[in-house]
Amino acid sequence: MKATIHKYELNKLLSKARKIVNNSDKGNPITRNGLLEFESDGISLYTVNSETSLLQKTGEAKVDKVGSILIPVVRVHDFVQTLPDEFISIYLKSNKINLECDEVKAS
């Protein structure tokens, strides 16, 4: 799983998803996380809570390798907010999501 997306586009996905996820529900990982999928035509993010589900897609990404992972939406959103307005590389390594932007790296 590997893709490159501009911070602006990733932030749009995460900002909307953050409104859906329930970070206070410690017992249910489905309502605290989002399914991030890298597809041949772009990136999608699926989030759900007890009342609403949201599927977002963007073609504004270069996907090098397809795949999917469940991500902690709030934590990833908060981290992406701190990054410079550049392209972000996202990839899976040892079953962990890794983000790289300019000189900043995190997993």
CSV table of C-alpha atoms in Angstrom, one decimal:
chain,number,residue,atom,x,y,z
A,1,MET,CA,0.0,0.0,0.0
A,2,LYS,CA,1.6,3.3,-1.1
A,3,ALA,CA,0.3,6.6,-2.4
A,4,THR,CA,1.2,10.3,-2.6
A,5,ILE,CA,-1.4,13.0,-1.9
A,6,HIS,CA,-1.2,16.7,-1.3
A,7,LYS,CA,-1.9,17.8,2.3
A,8,TYR,CA,-4.9,19.9,1.3
A,9,GLU,CA,-6.6,16.9,-0.3
A,10,LEU,CA,-5.8,14.5,2.6
A,11,ASN,CA,-6.9,17.1,5.1
A,12,LYS,CA,-10.3,17.5,3.3
A,13,LEU,CA,-10.9,13.7,3.7
A,14,LEU,CA,-9.8,13.6,7.3
A,15,SER,CA,-11.7,16.8,8.4
A,16,LYS,CA,-15.0,15.4,7.3
A,17,ALA,CA,-14.3,12.0,8.7
A,18,ARG,CA,-13.3,13.5,12.1
A,19,LYS,CA,-16.9,14.8,12.4
A,20,ILE,CA,-18.3,11.2,12.0
A,21,VAL,CA,-16.0,9.1,14.2
A,22,ASN,CA,-16.7,8.8,17.9
A,23,ASN,CA,-13.3,9.1,19.6
A,24,SER,CA,-14.9,8.7,23.1
A,25,ASP,CA,-16.2,5.2,22.3
A,26,LYS,CA,-13.2,3.3,23.6
A,27,GLY,CA,-14.9,-0.1,23.2
A,28,ASN,CA,-15.6,0.0,19.5
A,29,PRO,CA,-12.7,0.4,17.1
A,30,ILE,CA,-15.2,0.7,14.1
A,31,THR,CA,-16.6,4.0,15.3
A,32,ARG,CA,-13.3,5.4,16.4
A,33,ASN,CA,-11.4,4.6,13.2
A,34,GLY,CA,-11.7,5.0,9.4
A,35,LEU,CA,-11.0,2.6,6.6
A,36,LEU,CA,-8.4,4.1,4.3
A,37,GLU,CA,-8.2,2.4,0.9
A,38,PHE,CA,-5.8,3.0,-1.9
A,39,GLU,CA,-7.4,2.1,-5.1
A,40,SER,CA,-6.1,2.3,-8.7
A,41,ASP,CA,-8.3,5.4,-9.3
A,42,GLY,CA,-7.5,7.2,-6.0
A,43,ILE,CA,-8.0,7.2,-2.2
A,44,SER,CA,-11.2,6.5,-0.3
A,45,LEU,CA,-11.9,6.9,3.4
A,46,TYR,CA,-14.9,5.2,5.0
A,47,THR,CA,-16.2,6.2,8.4
A,48,VAL,CA,-19.2,5.2,10.4
A,49,ASN,CA,-20.9,6.0,13.8
A,50,SER,CA,-24.2,4.7,15.3
A,51,GLU,CA,-26.3,7.0,13.0
A,52,THR,CA,-24.3,8.0,10.0
A,53,SER,CA,-21.8,6.5,7.5
A,54,LEU,CA,-19.6,8.5,5.2
A,55,LEU,CA,-17.7,7.3,2.1
A,56,GLN,CA,-15.4,9.9,0.6
A,57,LYS,CA,-13.2,9.5,-2.5
A,58,THR,CA,-10.6,11.6,-4.2
A,59,GLY,CA,-8.8,11.0,-7.5
A,60,GLU,CA,-6.3,13.7,-6.5
A,61,ALA,CA,-3.7,11.1,-5.5
A,62,LYS,CA,-1.0,9.0,-7.1
A,63,VAL,CA,-1.4,5.4,-6.0
A,64,ASP,CA,1.6,3.2,-6.5
A,65,LYS,CA,0.3,0.1,-4.6
A,66,VAL,CA,-3.3,-0.6,-3.7
A,67,GLY,CA,-4.4,-1.7,-0.2
A,68,SER,CA,-6.3,-0.7,2.9
A,69,ILE,CA,-5.8,-0.1,6.6
A,70,LEU,CA,-7.9,1.0,9.5
A,71,ILE,CA,-6.6,4.3,10.8
A,72,PRO,CA,-7.2,6.4,14.0
A,73,VAL,CA,-8.8,9.3,12.2
A,74,VAL,CA,-8.5,11.9,14.9
A,75,ARG,CA,-4.8,11.2,15.6
A,76,VAL,CA,-3.9,11.1,11.9
A,77,HIS,CA,-5.9,14.3,11.3
A,78,ASP,CA,-4.1,16.1,14.1
A,79,PHE,CA,-0.7,15.0,12.8
A,80,VAL,CA,-1.5,16.0,9.2
A,81,GLN,CA,-2.5,19.5,10.5
A,82,THR,CA,1.1,20.0,11.7
A,83,LEU,CA,2.7,19.2,8.3
A,84,PRO,CA,3.8,21.8,5.7
A,85,ASP,CA,1.6,22.4,2.7
A,86,GLU,CA,3.4,19.8,0.5
A,87,PHE,CA,2.8,16.3,-0.9
A,88,ILE,CA,2.6,13.5,1.7
A,89,SER,CA,3.7,10.0,1.0
A,90,ILE,CA,1.7,7.4,2.8
A,91,TYR,CA,2.7,3.7,2.9
A,92,LEU,CA,2.3,0.6,4.9
A,93,LYS,CA,5.4,-1.0,6.5
A,94,SER,CA,5.3,-3.8,9.1
A,95,ASN,CA,1.5,-3.3,9.4
A,96,LYS,CA,1.9,0.3,10.4
A,97,ILE,CA,0.9,3.4,8.4
A,98,ASN,CA,3.8,5.7,7.7
A,99,LEU,CA,3.6,9.3,6.6
A,100,GLU,CA,6.4,11.4,5.1
A,101,CYS,CA,6.3,15.0,4.1
A,102,ASP,CA,9.3,17.1,3.4
A,103,GLU,CA,11.7,16.2,6.2
A,104,VAL,CA,9.0,14.9,8.6
A,105,LYS,CA,8.5,11.2,9.0
A,106,ALA,CA,6.0,9.4,11.3
A,107,SER,CA,4.5,6.0,11.8
